[in-house]
Amino acid sequence: GLLFLAVISLVGVLLSFQNWQAKWVELDLLPLVDDALRFLEIGVLPTKGSLLSMGAYSPPMSSWLYIPAAALFDHPGLYLSFSSGLLYAFTLVGMYLLTRRHAGVSCALLAVALFAFSKVGLHFAAFIGSWAFFIVWTFYFASHWVFERQGRFLALALLVWSLGLYNMLVIVPA
């Protein structure tokens, strides 16, 4: 099961890396790259994300997610591919664990495979604001809390959900 999950994750991540040399950061994501590079150069932590359509800024978590890739690579196309690829792979791991808990291994593998290569799944493989990661892991920890009644799982669910809010506010209804 885990080998299948690793192969699916790898294929999805490789698809997100496809044509990375030709990928340039979209204009609305340039402030995120600038903030990540500014952090690496002078240590100033990003305080805002990208400018949204209504003239407000998103929270800065997306900028923070660019920092590890900016430290490792020198091409902006890789910043997005690396960071979103990691979120995508860990989303698939969380989806597998959550589905396996409730529906068994075969359903979990099917769910991961269907999501991984769906239009939505491949979108999240190349999207730094991958709120699917935060929703899946929030539900995973909340599920543990419901069945095991251990407060640490509720705390973890709320922590992951809070971090998700700091990335993209679209997960508020979750």
mmCIF file of C-alpha atoms in Angstrom:
data_model
loop_
_atom_site.group_PDB
_atom_site.id
_atom_site.type_symbol
_atom_site.label_atom_id
_atom_site.label_comp_id
_atom_site.label_asym_id
_atom_site.label_seq_id
_atom_site.Cartn_x
_atom_site.Cartn_y
_atom_site.Cartn_z
ATOM 1 C CA GLY A 1 0.000 0.000 0.000
ATOM 2 C CA LEU A 2 2.696 2.486 0.953
ATOM 3 C CA LEU A 3 4.759 1.671 -2.132
ATOM 4 C CA PHE A 4 1.731 2.422 -4.300
ATOM 5 C CA LEU A 5 1.214 5.693 -2.411
ATOM 6 C CA ALA A 6 4.858 6.651 -2.916
ATOM 7 C CA VAL A 7 4.693 5.916 -6.660
ATOM 8 C CA ILE A 8 1.446 7.881 -7.083
ATOM 9 C CA SER A 9 2.904 10.833 -5.158
ATOM 10 C CA LEU A 10 6.117 10.731 -7.166
ATOM 11 C CA VAL A 11 4.305 10.651 -10.502
ATOM 12 C CA GLY A 12 2.093 13.576 -9.470
ATOM 13 C CA VAL A 13 5.066 15.588 -8.254
ATOM 14 C CA LEU A 14 6.969 14.837 -11.465
ATOM 15 C CA LEU A 15 3.965 16.044 -13.442
ATOM 16 C CA SER A 16 4.044 19.290 -11.480
ATOM 17 C CA PHE A 17 7.770 19.649 -12.258
ATOM 18 C CA GLN A 18 7.097 19.236 -15.965
ATOM 19 C CA ASN A 19 8.484 22.221 -17.906
ATOM 20 C CA TRP A 20 9.760 23.860 -14.719
ATOM 21 C CA GLN A 21 12.359 25.781 -16.728
ATOM 22 C CA ALA A 22 9.623 27.468 -18.722
ATOM 23 C CA LYS A 23 7.519 28.214 -15.651
ATOM 24 C CA TRP A 24 7.713 31.752 -14.488
ATOM 25 C CA VAL A 25 5.963 32.985 -11.452
ATOM 26 C CA GLU A 26 2.615 34.585 -12.195
ATOM 27 C CA LEU A 27 2.466 38.307 -11.536
ATOM 28 C CA ASP A 28 0.242 38.002 -8.493
ATOM 29 C CA LEU A 29 2.758 35.604 -6.902
ATOM 30 C CA LEU A 30 5.816 37.812 -7.431
ATOM 31 C CA PRO A 31 5.450 39.456 -4.001
ATOM 32 C CA LEU A 32 5.629 36.004 -2.443
ATOM 33 C CA VAL A 33 8.923 35.295 -4.200
ATOM 34 C CA ASP A 34 10.266 38.735 -3.288
ATOM 35 C CA ASP A 35 9.313 38.213 0.356
ATOM 36 C CA ALA A 36 10.965 34.778 0.446
ATOM 37 C CA LEU A 37 14.166 36.145 -1.087
ATOM 38 C CA ARG A 38 14.097 39.150 1.264
ATOM 39 C CA PHE A 39 13.828 36.747 4.207
ATOM 40 C CA LEU A 40 16.849 34.779 2.995
ATOM 41 C CA GLU A 41 18.885 37.942 2.353
ATOM 42 C CA ILE A 42 18.115 40.097 5.390
ATOM 43 C CA GLY A 43 15.939 37.964 7.664
ATOM 44 C CA VAL A 44 12.701 39.944 7.397
ATOM 45 C CA LEU A 45 9.779 37.565 7.939
ATOM 46 C CA PRO A 46 6.972 38.020 5.373
ATOM 47 C CA THR A 47 3.934 39.777 6.855
ATOM 48 C CA LYS A 48 1.486 39.548 3.952
ATOM 49 C CA GLY A 49 0.673 37.303 1.037
ATOM 50 C CA SER A 50 -0.405 38.183 -2.469
ATOM 51 C CA LEU A 51 -2.872 40.901 -3.375
ATOM 52 C CA LEU A 52 -6.338 39.461 -3.859
ATOM 53 C CA SER A 53 -8.966 40.561 -6.353
ATOM 54 C CA MET A 54 -10.804 42.739 -3.835
ATOM 55 C CA GLY A 55 -7.692 44.748 -2.989
ATOM 56 C CA ALA A 56 -6.889 42.934 0.263
ATOM 57 C CA TYR A 57 -3.811 40.900 0.975
ATOM 58 C CA SER A 58 -3.911 37.190 1.725
ATOM 59 C CA PRO A 59 -2.178 35.912 4.877
ATOM 60 C CA PRO A 60 1.600 35.337 4.562
ATOM 61 C CA MET A 61 1.782 31.523 4.818
ATOM 62 C CA SER A 62 2.181 31.215 1.038
ATOM 63 C CA SER A 63 5.239 33.450 1.241
ATOM 64 C CA TRP A 64 6.633 31.280 4.004
ATOM 65 C CA LEU A 65 6.109 28.172 1.900
ATOM 66 C CA TYR A 66 8.400 29.621 -0.779
ATOM 67 C CA ILE A 67 11.314 30.102 1.634
ATOM 68 C CA PRO A 68 12.684 26.506 1.682
ATOM 69 C CA ALA A 69 12.564 26.258 -2.112
ATOM 70 C CA ALA A 70 14.185 29.687 -2.504
ATOM 71 C CA ALA A 71 16.971 28.522 -0.193
ATOM 72 C CA LEU A 72 17.535 25.340 -2.219
ATOM 73 C CA PHE A 73 17.074 26.518 -5.815
ATOM 74 C CA ASP A 74 17.917 29.572 -7.868
ATOM 75 C CA HIS A 75 15.107 29.416 -10.438
ATOM 76 C CA PRO A 76 11.672 30.885 -9.614
ATOM 77 C CA GLY A 77 9.976 28.091 -11.554
ATOM 78 C CA LEU A 78 11.361 25.596 -9.050
ATOM 79 C CA TYR A 79 10.152 27.595 -6.043
ATOM 80 C CA LEU A 80 6.561 26.884 -6.957
ATOM 81 C CA SER A 81 7.098 23.333 -8.194
ATOM 82 C CA PHE A 82 9.063 22.213 -5.136
ATOM 83 C CA SER A 83 6.842 23.755 -2.474
ATOM 84 C CA SER A 84 3.546 22.810 -4.093
ATOM 85 C CA GLY A 85 4.904 19.326 -4.869
ATOM 86 C CA LEU A 86 5.643 18.744 -1.192
ATOM 87 C CA LEU A 87 2.179 19.938 -0.182
ATOM 88 C CA TYR A 88 0.658 17.688 -2.848
ATOM 89 C CA ALA A 89 2.584 14.604 -1.710
ATOM 90 C CA PHE A 90 1.665 15.159 1.937
ATOM 91 C CA THR A 91 -1.954 15.789 0.938
ATOM 92 C CA LEU A 92 -1.984 12.348 -0.676
ATOM 93 C CA VAL A 93 -0.437 10.787 2.431
ATOM 94 C CA GLY A 94 -3.063 12.436 4.645
ATOM 95 C CA MET A 95 -5.852 11.395 2.288
ATOM 96 C CA TYR A 96 -4.597 7.811 2.347
ATOM 97 C CA LEU A 97 -4.406 7.710 6.146
ATOM 98 C CA LEU A 98 -7.827 9.318 6.592
ATOM 99 C CA THR A 99 -9.558 7.076 4.061
ATOM 100 C CA ARG A 100 -7.810 3.933 5.314
ATOM 101 C CA ARG A 101 -9.079 4.653 8.812
ATOM 102 C CA HIS A 102 -12.699 4.853 7.673
ATOM 103 C CA ALA A 103 -12.953 2.654 4.560
ATOM 104 C CA GLY A 104 -9.965 0.306 4.441
ATOM 105 C CA VAL A 105 -6.770 0.038 2.443
ATOM 106 C CA SER A 106 -8.268 -0.702 -0.985
ATOM 107 C CA CYS A 107 -10.638 2.297 -0.815
ATOM 108 C CA ALA A 108 -7.795 4.482 0.423
ATOM 109 C CA LEU A 109 -5.580 3.519 -2.503
ATOM 110 C CA LEU A 110 -8.418 4.100 -4.949
ATOM 111 C CA ALA A 111 -9.242 7.493 -3.416
ATOM 112 C CA VAL A 112 -5.603 8.602 -3.596
ATOM 113 C CA ALA A 113 -5.225 7.427 -7.195
ATOM 114 C CA LEU A 114 -8.444 9.137 -8.290
ATOM 115 C CA PHE A 115 -7.570 12.405 -6.575
ATOM 116 C CA ALA A 116 -3.900 12.359 -7.582
ATOM 117 C CA PHE A 117 -4.632 12.313 -11.309
ATOM 118 C CA SER A 118 -7.875 14.256 -11.326
ATOM 119 C CA LYS A 119 -7.984 17.790 -12.674
ATOM 120 C CA VAL A 120 -8.354 19.120 -9.122
ATOM 121 C CA GLY A 121 -5.515 16.983 -7.786
ATOM 122 C CA LEU A 122 -3.120 18.023 -10.528
ATOM 123 C CA HIS A 123 -4.147 21.646 -9.967
ATOM 124 C CA PHE A 124 -3.073 21.349 -6.332
ATOM 125 C CA ALA A 125 0.182 19.714 -7.405
ATOM 126 C CA ALA A 126 1.131 23.035 -8.980
ATOM 127 C CA PHE A 127 -0.598 25.491 -6.606
ATOM 128 C CA ILE A 128 1.252 26.993 -3.645
ATOM 129 C CA GLY A 129 -1.996 27.906 -1.899
ATOM 130 C CA SER A 130 -2.891 24.242 -1.586
ATOM 131 C CA TRP A 131 -5.648 24.421 0.967
ATOM 132 C CA ALA A 132 -6.451 20.746 0.315
ATOM 133 C CA PHE A 133 -3.400 19.837 2.417
ATOM 134 C CA PHE A 134 -4.712 21.727 5.418
ATOM 135 C CA ILE A 135 -8.281 20.431 5.093
ATOM 136 C CA VAL A 136 -7.224 16.789 4.751
ATOM 137 C CA TRP A 137 -4.899 16.920 7.750
ATOM 138 C CA THR A 138 -7.463 18.854 9.832
ATOM 139 C CA PHE A 139 -10.027 16.130 9.124
ATOM 140 C CA TYR A 140 -7.462 13.418 9.839
ATOM 141 C CA PHE A 141 -6.638 14.772 13.302
ATOM 142 C CA ALA A 142 -10.295 15.596 14.025
ATOM 143 C CA SER A 143 -11.208 12.012 13.131
ATOM 144 C CA HIS A 144 -8.614 10.738 15.579
ATOM 145 C CA TRP A 145 -10.038 13.016 18.245
ATOM 146 C CA VAL A 146 -13.605 11.808 17.649
ATOM 147 C CA PHE A 147 -12.717 8.128 17.916
ATOM 148 C CA GLU A 148 -9.940 8.211 20.505
ATOM 149 C CA ARG A 149 -11.073 11.121 22.688
ATOM 150 C CA GLN A 150 -7.565 12.415 23.210
ATOM 151 C CA GLY A 151 -7.298 16.168 23.423
ATOM 152 C CA ARG A 152 -3.958 16.320 21.649
ATOM 153 C CA PHE A 153 -5.666 15.309 18.377
ATOM 154 C CA LEU A 154 -8.183 18.135 18.727
ATOM 155 C CA ALA A 155 -5.293 20.506 19.407
ATOM 156 C CA LEU A 156 -3.470 19.239 16.307
ATOM 157 C CA ALA A 157 -6.623 19.589 14.185
ATOM 158 C CA LEU A 158 -7.096 23.180 15.344
ATOM 159 C CA LEU A 159 -3.407 23.947 14.808
ATOM 160 C CA VAL A 160 -3.434 22.615 11.240
ATOM 161 C CA TRP A 161 -6.701 24.432 10.516
ATOM 162 C CA SER A 162 -5.217 27.667 11.930
ATOM 163 C CA LEU A 163 -2.135 27.293 9.744
ATOM 164 C CA GLY A 164 -4.435 26.681 6.794
ATOM 165 C CA LEU A 165 -6.283 29.902 7.579
ATOM 166 C CA TYR A 166 -2.932 31.636 7.577
ATOM 167 C CA ASN A 167 -2.409 30.272 4.061
ATOM 168 C CA MET A 168 -5.802 30.663 2.406
ATOM 169 C CA LEU A 169 -8.970 31.888 4.079
ATOM 170 C CA VAL A 170 -11.132 29.812 1.735
ATOM 171 C CA ILE A 171 -10.953 26.952 4.227
ATOM 172 C CA VAL A 172 -13.009 28.844 6.840
ATOM 173 C CA PRO A 173 -16.135 26.715 6.156
ATOM 174 C CA ALA A 174 -14.139 23.507 6.748
#
